[in-house]
PDB file of C-alpha atoms and ligand atoms in Angstrom:
ATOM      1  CA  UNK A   1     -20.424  40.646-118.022  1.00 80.00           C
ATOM      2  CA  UNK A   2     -16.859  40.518-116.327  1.00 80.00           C
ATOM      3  CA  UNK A   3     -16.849  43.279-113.432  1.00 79.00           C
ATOM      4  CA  UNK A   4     -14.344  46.248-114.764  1.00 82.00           C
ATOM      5  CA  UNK A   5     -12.452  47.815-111.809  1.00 81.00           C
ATOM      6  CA  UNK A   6     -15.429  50.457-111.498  1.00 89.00           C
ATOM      7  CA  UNK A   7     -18.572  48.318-111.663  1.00 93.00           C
ATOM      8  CA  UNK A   8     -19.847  50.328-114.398  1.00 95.00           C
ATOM      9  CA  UNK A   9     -21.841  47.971-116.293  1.00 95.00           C
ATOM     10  CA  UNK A  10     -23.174  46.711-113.161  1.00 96.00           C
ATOM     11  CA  UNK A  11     -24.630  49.915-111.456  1.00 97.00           C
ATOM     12  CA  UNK A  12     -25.727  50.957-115.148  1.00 97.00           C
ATOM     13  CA  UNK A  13     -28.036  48.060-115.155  1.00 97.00           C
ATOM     14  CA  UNK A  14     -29.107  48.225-111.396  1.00 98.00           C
ATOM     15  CA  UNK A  15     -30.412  51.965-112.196  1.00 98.00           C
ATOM     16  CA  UNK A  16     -31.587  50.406-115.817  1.00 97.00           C
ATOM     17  CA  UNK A  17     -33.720  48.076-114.213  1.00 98.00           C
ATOM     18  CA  UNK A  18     -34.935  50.278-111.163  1.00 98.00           C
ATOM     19  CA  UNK A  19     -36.057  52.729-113.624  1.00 98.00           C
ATOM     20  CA  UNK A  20     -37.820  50.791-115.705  1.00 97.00           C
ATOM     21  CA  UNK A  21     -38.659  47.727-113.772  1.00 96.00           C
ATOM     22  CA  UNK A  22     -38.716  44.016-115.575  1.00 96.00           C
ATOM     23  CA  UNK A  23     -42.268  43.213-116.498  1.00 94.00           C
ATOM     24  CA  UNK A  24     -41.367  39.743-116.231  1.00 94.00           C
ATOM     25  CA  UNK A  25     -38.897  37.178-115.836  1.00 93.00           C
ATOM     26  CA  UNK A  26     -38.385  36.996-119.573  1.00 94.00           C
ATOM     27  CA  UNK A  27     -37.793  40.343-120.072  1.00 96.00           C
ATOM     28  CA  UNK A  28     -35.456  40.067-117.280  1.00 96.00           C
ATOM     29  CA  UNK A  29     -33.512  37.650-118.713  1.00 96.00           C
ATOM     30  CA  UNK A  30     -33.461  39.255-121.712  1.00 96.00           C
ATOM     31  CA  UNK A  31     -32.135  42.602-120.622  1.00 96.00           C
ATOM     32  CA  UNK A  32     -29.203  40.789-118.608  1.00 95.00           C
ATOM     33  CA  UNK A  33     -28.403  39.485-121.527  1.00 94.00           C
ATOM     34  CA  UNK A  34     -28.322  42.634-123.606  1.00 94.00           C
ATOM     35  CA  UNK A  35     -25.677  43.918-120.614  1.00 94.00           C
ATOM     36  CA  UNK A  36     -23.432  41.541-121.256  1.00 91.00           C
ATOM     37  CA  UNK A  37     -24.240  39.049-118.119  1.00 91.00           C
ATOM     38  CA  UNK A  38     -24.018  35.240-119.041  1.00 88.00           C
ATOM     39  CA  UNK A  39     -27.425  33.500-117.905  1.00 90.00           C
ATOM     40  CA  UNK A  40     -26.549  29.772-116.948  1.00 85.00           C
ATOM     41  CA  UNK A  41     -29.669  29.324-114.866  1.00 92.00           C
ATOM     42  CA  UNK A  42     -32.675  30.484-114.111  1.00 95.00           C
ATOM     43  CA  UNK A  43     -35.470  30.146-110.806  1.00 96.00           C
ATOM     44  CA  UNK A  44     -39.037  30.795-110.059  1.00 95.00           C
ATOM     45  CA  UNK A  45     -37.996  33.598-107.671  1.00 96.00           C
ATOM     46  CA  UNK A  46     -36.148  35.268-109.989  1.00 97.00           C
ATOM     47  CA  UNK A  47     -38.104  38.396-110.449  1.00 97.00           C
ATOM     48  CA  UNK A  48     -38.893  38.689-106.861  1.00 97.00           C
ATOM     49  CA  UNK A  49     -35.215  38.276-106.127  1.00 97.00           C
ATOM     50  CA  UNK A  50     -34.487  41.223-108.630  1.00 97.00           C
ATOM     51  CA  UNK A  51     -37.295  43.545-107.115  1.00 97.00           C
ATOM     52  CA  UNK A  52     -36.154  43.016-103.786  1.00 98.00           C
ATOM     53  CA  UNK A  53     -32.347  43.804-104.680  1.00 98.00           C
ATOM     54  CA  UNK A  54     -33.686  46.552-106.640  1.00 98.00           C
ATOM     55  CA  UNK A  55     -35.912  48.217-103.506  1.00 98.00           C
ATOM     56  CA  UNK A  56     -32.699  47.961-101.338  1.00 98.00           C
ATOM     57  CA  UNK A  57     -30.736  49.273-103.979  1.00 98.00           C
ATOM     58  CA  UNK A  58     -32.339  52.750-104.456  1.00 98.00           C
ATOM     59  CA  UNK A  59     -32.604  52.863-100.919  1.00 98.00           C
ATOM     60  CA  UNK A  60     -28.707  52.727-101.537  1.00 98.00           C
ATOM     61  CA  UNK A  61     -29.458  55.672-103.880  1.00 98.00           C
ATOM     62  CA  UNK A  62     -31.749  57.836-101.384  1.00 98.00           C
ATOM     63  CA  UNK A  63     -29.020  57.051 -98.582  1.00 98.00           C
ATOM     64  CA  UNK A  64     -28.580  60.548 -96.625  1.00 96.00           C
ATOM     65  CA  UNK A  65     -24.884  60.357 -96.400  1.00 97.00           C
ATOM     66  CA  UNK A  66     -21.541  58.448 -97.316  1.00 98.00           C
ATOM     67  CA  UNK A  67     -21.975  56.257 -94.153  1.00 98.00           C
ATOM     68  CA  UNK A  68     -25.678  55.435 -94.335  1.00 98.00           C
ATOM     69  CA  UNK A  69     -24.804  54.674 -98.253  1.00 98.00           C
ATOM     70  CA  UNK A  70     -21.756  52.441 -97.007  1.00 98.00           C
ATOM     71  CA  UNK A  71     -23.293  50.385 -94.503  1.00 98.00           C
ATOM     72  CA  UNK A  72     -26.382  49.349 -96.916  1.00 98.00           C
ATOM     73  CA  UNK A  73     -24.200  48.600 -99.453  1.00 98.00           C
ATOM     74  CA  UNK A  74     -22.015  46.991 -96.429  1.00 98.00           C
ATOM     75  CA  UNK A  75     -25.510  44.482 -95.649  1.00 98.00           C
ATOM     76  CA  UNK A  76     -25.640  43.821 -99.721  1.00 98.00           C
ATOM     77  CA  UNK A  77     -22.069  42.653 -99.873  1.00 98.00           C
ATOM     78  CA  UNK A  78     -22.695  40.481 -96.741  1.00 97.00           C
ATOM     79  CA  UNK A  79     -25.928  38.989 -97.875  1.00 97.00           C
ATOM     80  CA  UNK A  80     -24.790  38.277-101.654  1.00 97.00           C
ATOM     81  CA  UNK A  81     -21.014  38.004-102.129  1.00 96.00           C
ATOM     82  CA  UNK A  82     -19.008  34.934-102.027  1.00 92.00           C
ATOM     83  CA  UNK A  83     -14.907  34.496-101.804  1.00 93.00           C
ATOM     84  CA  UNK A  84     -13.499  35.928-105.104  1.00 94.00           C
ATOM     85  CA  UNK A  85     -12.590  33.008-107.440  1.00 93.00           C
ATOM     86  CA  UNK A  86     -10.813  33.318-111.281  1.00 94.00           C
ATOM     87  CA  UNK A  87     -13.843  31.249-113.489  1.00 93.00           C
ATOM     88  CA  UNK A  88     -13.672  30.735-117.258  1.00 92.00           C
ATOM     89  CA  UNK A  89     -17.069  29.786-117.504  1.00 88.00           C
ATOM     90  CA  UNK A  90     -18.474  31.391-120.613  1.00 85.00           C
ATOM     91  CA  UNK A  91     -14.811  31.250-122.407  1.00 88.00           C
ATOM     92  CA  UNK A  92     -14.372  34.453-122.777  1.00 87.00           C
ATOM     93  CA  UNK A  93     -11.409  34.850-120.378  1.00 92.00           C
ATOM     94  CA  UNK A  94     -10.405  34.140-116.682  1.00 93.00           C
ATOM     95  CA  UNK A  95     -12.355  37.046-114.702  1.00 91.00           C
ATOM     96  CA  UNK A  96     -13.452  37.237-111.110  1.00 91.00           C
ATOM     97  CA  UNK A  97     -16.842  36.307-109.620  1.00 93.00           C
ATOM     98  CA  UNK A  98     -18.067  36.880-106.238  1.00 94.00           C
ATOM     99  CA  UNK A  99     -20.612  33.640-106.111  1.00 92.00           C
ATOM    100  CA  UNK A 100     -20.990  30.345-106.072  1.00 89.00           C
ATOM    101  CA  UNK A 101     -20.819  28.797-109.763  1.00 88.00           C
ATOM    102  CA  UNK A 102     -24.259  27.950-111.418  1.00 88.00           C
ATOM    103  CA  UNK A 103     -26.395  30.199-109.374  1.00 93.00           C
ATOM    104  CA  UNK A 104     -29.814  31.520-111.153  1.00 96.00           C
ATOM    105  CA  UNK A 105     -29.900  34.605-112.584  1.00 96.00           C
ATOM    106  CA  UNK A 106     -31.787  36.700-109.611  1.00 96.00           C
ATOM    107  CA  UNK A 107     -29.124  35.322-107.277  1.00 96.00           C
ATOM    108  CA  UNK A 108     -26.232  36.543-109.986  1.00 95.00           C
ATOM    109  CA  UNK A 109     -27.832  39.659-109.788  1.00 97.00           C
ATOM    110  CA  UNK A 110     -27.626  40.537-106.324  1.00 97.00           C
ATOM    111  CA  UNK A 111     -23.715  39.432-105.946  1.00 96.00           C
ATOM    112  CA  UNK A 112     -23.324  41.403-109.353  1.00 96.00           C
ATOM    113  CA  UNK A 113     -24.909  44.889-107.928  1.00 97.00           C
ATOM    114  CA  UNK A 114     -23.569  44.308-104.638  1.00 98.00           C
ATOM    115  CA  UNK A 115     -20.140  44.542-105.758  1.00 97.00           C
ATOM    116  CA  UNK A 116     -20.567  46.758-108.449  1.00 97.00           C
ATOM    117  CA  UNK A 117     -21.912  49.324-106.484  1.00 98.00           C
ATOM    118  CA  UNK A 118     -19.132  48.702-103.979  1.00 98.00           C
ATOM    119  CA  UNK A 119     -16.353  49.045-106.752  1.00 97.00           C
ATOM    120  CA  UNK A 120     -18.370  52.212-108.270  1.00 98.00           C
ATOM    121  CA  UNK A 121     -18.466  54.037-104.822  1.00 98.00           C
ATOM    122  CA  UNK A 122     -15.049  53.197-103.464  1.00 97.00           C
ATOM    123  CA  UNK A 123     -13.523  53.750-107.123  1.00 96.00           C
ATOM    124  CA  UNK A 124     -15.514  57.330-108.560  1.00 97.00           C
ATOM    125  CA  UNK A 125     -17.093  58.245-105.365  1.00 97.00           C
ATOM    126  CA  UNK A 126     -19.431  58.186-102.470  1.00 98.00           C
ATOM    127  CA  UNK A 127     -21.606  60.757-103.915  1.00 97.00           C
ATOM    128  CA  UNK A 128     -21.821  59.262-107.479  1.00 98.00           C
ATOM    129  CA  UNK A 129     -25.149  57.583-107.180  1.00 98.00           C
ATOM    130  CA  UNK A 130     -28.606  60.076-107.006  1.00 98.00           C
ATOM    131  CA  UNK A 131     -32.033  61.077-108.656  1.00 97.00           C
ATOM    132  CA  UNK A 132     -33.011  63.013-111.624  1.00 97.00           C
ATOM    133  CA  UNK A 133     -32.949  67.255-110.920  1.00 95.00           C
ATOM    134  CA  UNK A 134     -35.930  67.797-112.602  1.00 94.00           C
ATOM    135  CA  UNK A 135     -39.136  68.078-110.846  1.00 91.00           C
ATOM    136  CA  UNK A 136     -41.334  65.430-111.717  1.00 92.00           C
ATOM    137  CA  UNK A 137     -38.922  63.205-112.262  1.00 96.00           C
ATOM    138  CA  UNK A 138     -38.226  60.402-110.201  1.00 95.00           C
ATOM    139  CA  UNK A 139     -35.021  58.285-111.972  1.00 98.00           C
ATOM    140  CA  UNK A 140     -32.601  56.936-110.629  1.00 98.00           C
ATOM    141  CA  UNK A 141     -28.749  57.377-112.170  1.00 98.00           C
ATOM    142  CA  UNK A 142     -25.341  56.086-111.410  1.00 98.00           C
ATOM    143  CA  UNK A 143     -23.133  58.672-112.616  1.00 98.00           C
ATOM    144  CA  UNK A 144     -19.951  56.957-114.730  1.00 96.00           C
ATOM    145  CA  UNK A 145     -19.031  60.498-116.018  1.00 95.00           C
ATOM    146  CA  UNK A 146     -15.623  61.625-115.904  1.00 94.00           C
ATOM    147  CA  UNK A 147     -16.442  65.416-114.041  1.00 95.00           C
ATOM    148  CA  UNK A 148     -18.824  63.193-111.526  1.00 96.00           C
ATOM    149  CA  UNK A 149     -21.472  66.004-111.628  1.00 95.00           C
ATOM    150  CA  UNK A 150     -24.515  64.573-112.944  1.00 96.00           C
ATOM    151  CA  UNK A 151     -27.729  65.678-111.941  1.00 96.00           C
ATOM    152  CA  UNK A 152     -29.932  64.573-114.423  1.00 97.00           C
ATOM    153  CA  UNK A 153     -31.176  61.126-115.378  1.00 96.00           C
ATOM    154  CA  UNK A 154     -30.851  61.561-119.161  1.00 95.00           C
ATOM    155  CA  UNK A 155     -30.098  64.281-121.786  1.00 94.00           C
ATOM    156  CA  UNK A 156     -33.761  64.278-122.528  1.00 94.00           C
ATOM    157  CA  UNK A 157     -34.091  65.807-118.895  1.00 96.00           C
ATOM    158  CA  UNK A 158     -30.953  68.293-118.805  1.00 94.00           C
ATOM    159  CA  UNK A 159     -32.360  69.660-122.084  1.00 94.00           C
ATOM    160  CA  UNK A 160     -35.683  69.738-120.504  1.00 90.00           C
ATOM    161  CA  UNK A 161     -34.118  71.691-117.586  1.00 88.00           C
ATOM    162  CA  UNK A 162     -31.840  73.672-119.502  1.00 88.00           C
ATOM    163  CA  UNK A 163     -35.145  75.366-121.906  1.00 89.00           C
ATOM    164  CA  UNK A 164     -37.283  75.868-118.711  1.00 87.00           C
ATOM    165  CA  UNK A 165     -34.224  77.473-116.940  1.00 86.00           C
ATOM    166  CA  UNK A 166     -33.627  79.924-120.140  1.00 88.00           C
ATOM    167  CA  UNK A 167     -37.488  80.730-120.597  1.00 87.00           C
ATOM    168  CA  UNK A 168     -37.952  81.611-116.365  1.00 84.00           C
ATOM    169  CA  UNK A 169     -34.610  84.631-117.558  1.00 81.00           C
ATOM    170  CA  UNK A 170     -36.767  85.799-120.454  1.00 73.00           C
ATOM    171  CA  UNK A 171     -39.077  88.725-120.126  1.00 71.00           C
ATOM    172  CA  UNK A 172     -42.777  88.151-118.891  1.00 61.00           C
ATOM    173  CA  UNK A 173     -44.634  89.544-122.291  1.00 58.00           C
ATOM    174  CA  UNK A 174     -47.687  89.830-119.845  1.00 51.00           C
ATOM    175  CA  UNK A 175     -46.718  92.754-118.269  1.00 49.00           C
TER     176      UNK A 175
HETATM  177 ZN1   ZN B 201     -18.522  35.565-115.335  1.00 88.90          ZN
HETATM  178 ZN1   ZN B 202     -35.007  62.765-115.362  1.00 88.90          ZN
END
C-alpha cells in the first residue's frame, strides 16, 4: 500500500478493521493484504498491537473537537512514525515510509494509520472522521467523499434512514 497524498486507503482500513475487528492474526494478515499493504514480517503481538492502535484510533474518531482530534493523532504520530525515507521494497516503485524497514505487520500498522489519518485530516478535513447517524448503529467511517458530508456508515444505513425518515411524514392510518 504506498500512502496517496490523502491517506485514503489507510483510514479506510483503520475504520475497516475497527468495525469489524480481526478475529485473529491470520485474518489480520489477510485483510492487510487485501488493502494493498505488503506483509514482510509478522510478531506474536500483532493482534494486540492492532487492537490497541485501533482503541486509540476511534477515540481519534469520538474526539470532541479539531484540537482534541489533533493532539491524539499528534501522540500516534509521535509514538509510531519514523523519518520519511524513499524504499523500493516490494518493487513496485520508490514511495515513502514512515518506519523502520522490516518491522512486523502490527508495528506497520500503527505508523500506517498514524500518518494516514494525519494526511486525511490535514488534506479533506478535521471533521471528516465520525459514527454512523442511525440509531443503533455504532460504525465507525472515514469519509473520502468529495462533498465531505457523510453521516452514515454505509448505503445499507442511509437507505435504512432515508425509508424510516419517509414513513415518520406519512399519515398515521390509526387515527
Ligand atoms: Zn511500502
Ligand atoms: Zn450504520
Amino acid at each position: 500500500m504506498h500512502l496517496n497524498p490523502y491517506g485514503r486507503d489507510a483510514v479506510l482500513l483503520a475504520a475497516d478493521l475497527a468495525n469489524d475487528p480481526p478475529s485473529g492474526r491470520r485474518d489480520l494478515v489477510d485483510r492487510c493484504r487485501d488493502a494493498g499493504l505488503v506483509v514482510d514480517a509478522t510478531a506474536e503481538d500483532d493482534l494486540e498491537r492492532t487492537r490497541d492502535l485501533l482503541d486509540r484510533w476511534v477515540c481519534i474518531v469520538d474526539a470532541p473537537g479539531p484540537a482534541e482530534r489533533a493532539a491524539l493523532t499528534n501522540d500516534l504520530l509521535a509514538e509510531f512514525c519514523g523519518h520519511p525515507r524513499l524504499t523500493d521494497h516490494a518493487d513496485d516503485g520508490y514511495h515513502l515510509h514512515f518506519r523502520d524497514a522490516d518491522l512486523p505487520v502490527g508495528r506497520v500498522l500503527c505508523s500506517l494509520v498514524a500518518m494516514g489519518t494525519a494526511l486525511h485530516l490535514a488534506g479533506r478535513g478535521m471533521h471528516r472522521l465520525g459514527r454512523c447517524a442511525v440509531e443503533g448503529c455504532d460504525r465507525v467511517f472515514a469519509d473520502v467523499s468529495r462533498t465531505g458530508r457523510q453521516r452514515y456508515c454505509s448505503t445499507a444505513c442511509a437507505n435504512r434512514d432515508a425509508v424510516r425518515r419517509h414513513r415518520s411524514r406519512e399519515p398515521s392510518h390509526e387515527r
